[in-house]
Amino acid sequence: MRPVLVFDGDCGFCTTCVRFVERYLRPDATIIAWQFADLGELGVTRERAEYELLWVDQRGRAFGGAQAVAKLLIHAGLPWSAPGLLLRVPPVRWLAHWLYRAVADNRGRLPGGTPACALPADRRPLQR
């Protein structure tokens, strides 16, 4: 099984970030919006997928938030793997977690974000 990157397909900011990943990092991974993923097969819950970016590795282990970003960068190879490895080491790991949460909690205000990004998934327009 290839690793899987699971993101929020209803969020403009998340989608913009994923397009960057696809264009510049080109990881050998399946990239899918959680709205279209078989979350049960991946071993993750909808609540977790709504809360954070997820990286599910070849062994089925799920990493979320900043650690999902770290795993993605490591998997993308050089030069991306160097910052990915750094994100795994305390105290950078702790700072990365804090920064990830700050960005995720305010994604509707960031470039590419929309007001829908700030809403819980069940209150967004055009639910799938």
PDB file of C-alpha atoms in Angstrom, residues 42-123:
ATOM      1  CA  LEU A  42      -7.506   3.805   6.473  1.00  0.00           C
ATOM      2  CA  GLY A  43      -8.098   3.259  10.190  1.00  0.00           C
ATOM      3  CA  VAL A  44      -9.030   6.862  10.989  1.00  0.00           C
ATOM      4  CA  THR A  45     -12.238   8.525  12.116  1.00  0.00           C
ATOM      5  CA  ARG A  46     -14.156  11.294  10.425  1.00  0.00           C
ATOM      6  CA  GLU A  47     -13.639  13.436  13.530  1.00  0.00           C
ATOM      7  CA  ARG A  48      -9.887  13.131  13.235  1.00  0.00           C
ATOM      8  CA  ALA A  49      -9.937  13.795   9.489  1.00  0.00           C
ATOM      9  CA  GLU A  50     -12.001  16.945  10.084  1.00  0.00           C
ATOM     10  CA  TYR A  51      -9.572  18.092  12.775  1.00  0.00           C
ATOM     11  CA  GLU A  52      -6.210  17.663  11.063  1.00  0.00           C
ATOM     12  CA  LEU A  53      -4.233  16.676   7.990  1.00  0.00           C
ATOM     13  CA  LEU A  54      -3.463  12.955   8.096  1.00  0.00           C
ATOM     14  CA  TRP A  55      -0.618  10.837   6.760  1.00  0.00           C
ATOM     15  CA  VAL A  56      -1.274   7.100   6.774  1.00  0.00           C
ATOM     16  CA  ASP A  57       1.934   5.195   6.124  1.00  0.00           C
ATOM     17  CA  GLN A  58       2.464   1.877   4.352  1.00  0.00           C
ATOM     18  CA  ARG A  59       1.915  -0.028   7.614  1.00  0.00           C
ATOM     19  CA  GLY A  60      -1.392   1.714   8.313  1.00  0.00           C
ATOM     20  CA  ARG A  61      -0.080   4.014  11.046  1.00  0.00           C
ATOM     21  CA  ALA A  62      -1.763   7.419  11.051  1.00  0.00           C
ATOM     22  CA  PHE A  63       0.056  10.642  11.849  1.00  0.00           C
ATOM     23  CA  GLY A  64      -1.810  13.904  12.224  1.00  0.00           C
ATOM     24  CA  GLY A  65      -1.180  17.626  12.073  1.00  0.00           C
ATOM     25  CA  ALA A  66       2.432  18.760  12.109  1.00  0.00           C
ATOM     26  CA  GLN A  67       3.644  15.162  12.246  1.00  0.00           C
ATOM     27  CA  ALA A  68       1.670  14.410   9.072  1.00  0.00           C
ATOM     28  CA  VAL A  69       3.501  17.323   7.444  1.00  0.00           C
ATOM     29  CA  ALA A  70       6.820  15.934   8.738  1.00  0.00           C
ATOM     30  CA  LYS A  71       6.102  12.480   7.317  1.00  0.00           C
ATOM     31  CA  LEU A  72       5.047  13.994   3.976  1.00  0.00           C
ATOM     32  CA  LEU A  73       8.267  16.017   3.748  1.00  0.00           C
ATOM     33  CA  ILE A  74      10.434  13.040   4.717  1.00  0.00           C
ATOM     34  CA  HIS A  75       8.689  10.857   2.138  1.00  0.00           C
ATOM     35  CA  ALA A  76       9.175  13.513  -0.579  1.00  0.00           C
ATOM     36  CA  GLY A  77      12.957  13.094  -0.388  1.00  0.00           C
ATOM     37  CA  LEU A  78      15.697  15.701  -0.626  1.00  0.00           C
ATOM     38  CA  PRO A  79      15.648  18.632  -0.177  1.00  0.00           C
ATOM     39  CA  TRP A  80      12.257  18.335   1.584  1.00  0.00           C
ATOM     40  CA  SER A  81      13.247  15.513   3.926  1.00  0.00           C
ATOM     41  CA  ALA A  82      15.687  17.681   5.912  1.00  0.00           C
ATOM     42  CA  PRO A  83      13.010  20.017   7.324  1.00  0.00           C
ATOM     43  CA  GLY A  84      10.725  17.003   7.737  1.00  0.00           C
ATOM     44  CA  LEU A  85      13.275  15.298   9.977  1.00  0.00           C
ATOM     45  CA  LEU A  86      13.722  18.516  11.940  1.00  0.00           C
ATOM     46  CA  LEU A  87       9.962  18.660  12.586  1.00  0.00           C
ATOM     47  CA  ARG A  88      10.216  15.297  14.377  1.00  0.00           C
ATOM     48  CA  VAL A  89      12.727  16.462  17.010  1.00  0.00           C
ATOM     49  CA  PRO A  90      11.791  18.235  20.271  1.00  0.00           C
ATOM     50  CA  PRO A  91      11.596  21.188  20.821  1.00  0.00           C
ATOM     51  CA  VAL A  92      10.964  21.885  17.119  1.00  0.00           C
ATOM     52  CA  ARG A  93       8.246  19.213  17.243  1.00  0.00           C
ATOM     53  CA  TRP A  94       6.408  21.080  20.009  1.00  0.00           C
ATOM     54  CA  LEU A  95       6.675  24.405  18.189  1.00  0.00           C
ATOM     55  CA  ALA A  96       5.485  22.762  14.948  1.00  0.00           C
ATOM     56  CA  HIS A  97       2.430  21.367  16.753  1.00  0.00           C
ATOM     57  CA  TRP A  98       1.564  24.799  18.155  1.00  0.00           C
ATOM     58  CA  LEU A  99       2.061  26.483  14.760  1.00  0.00           C
ATOM     59  CA  TYR A 100       0.024  23.813  12.958  1.00  0.00           C
ATOM     60  CA  ARG A 101      -2.898  24.280  15.373  1.00  0.00           C
ATOM     61  CA  ALA A 102      -2.726  28.078  14.998  1.00  0.00           C
ATOM     62  CA  VAL A 103      -2.856  27.781  11.205  1.00  0.00           C
ATOM     63  CA  ALA A 104      -5.561  25.087  11.223  1.00  0.00           C
ATOM     64  CA  ASP A 105      -7.732  27.037  13.653  1.00  0.00           C
ATOM     65  CA  ASN A 106      -7.480  30.162  11.471  1.00  0.00           C
ATOM     66  CA  ARG A 107      -7.397  28.656   7.979  1.00  0.00           C
ATOM     67  CA  GLY A 108     -10.514  30.544   6.905  1.00  0.00           C
ATOM     68  CA  ARG A 109      -8.566  33.802   7.299  1.00  0.00           C
ATOM     69  CA  LEU A 110      -5.511  32.693   5.329  1.00  0.00           C
ATOM     70  CA  PRO A 111      -4.851  33.054   1.581  1.00  0.00           C
ATOM     71  CA  GLY A 112      -6.993  30.575  -0.318  1.00  0.00           C
ATOM     72  CA  GLY A 113      -9.256  30.129   2.682  1.00  0.00           C
ATOM     73  CA  THR A 114     -12.971  30.781   2.629  1.00  0.00           C
ATOM     74  CA  PRO A 115     -15.485  31.357   5.407  1.00  0.00           C
ATOM     75  CA  ALA A 116     -16.554  27.714   4.977  1.00  0.00           C
ATOM     76  CA  CYS A 117     -13.087  26.628   6.158  1.00  0.00           C
ATOM     77  CA  ALA A 118     -13.927  27.889   9.635  1.00  0.00           C
ATOM     78  CA  LEU A 119     -17.194  25.941   9.884  1.00  0.00           C
ATOM     79  CA  PRO A 120     -17.510  22.405  11.200  1.00  0.00           C
ATOM     80  CA  ALA A 121     -17.867  20.002   8.273  1.00  0.00           C
ATOM     81  CA  ASP A 122     -21.532  19.295   8.961  1.00  0.00           C
ATOM     82  CA  ARG A 123     -22.403  23.012   8.689  1.00  0.00           C
TER      83      ARG A 123
END
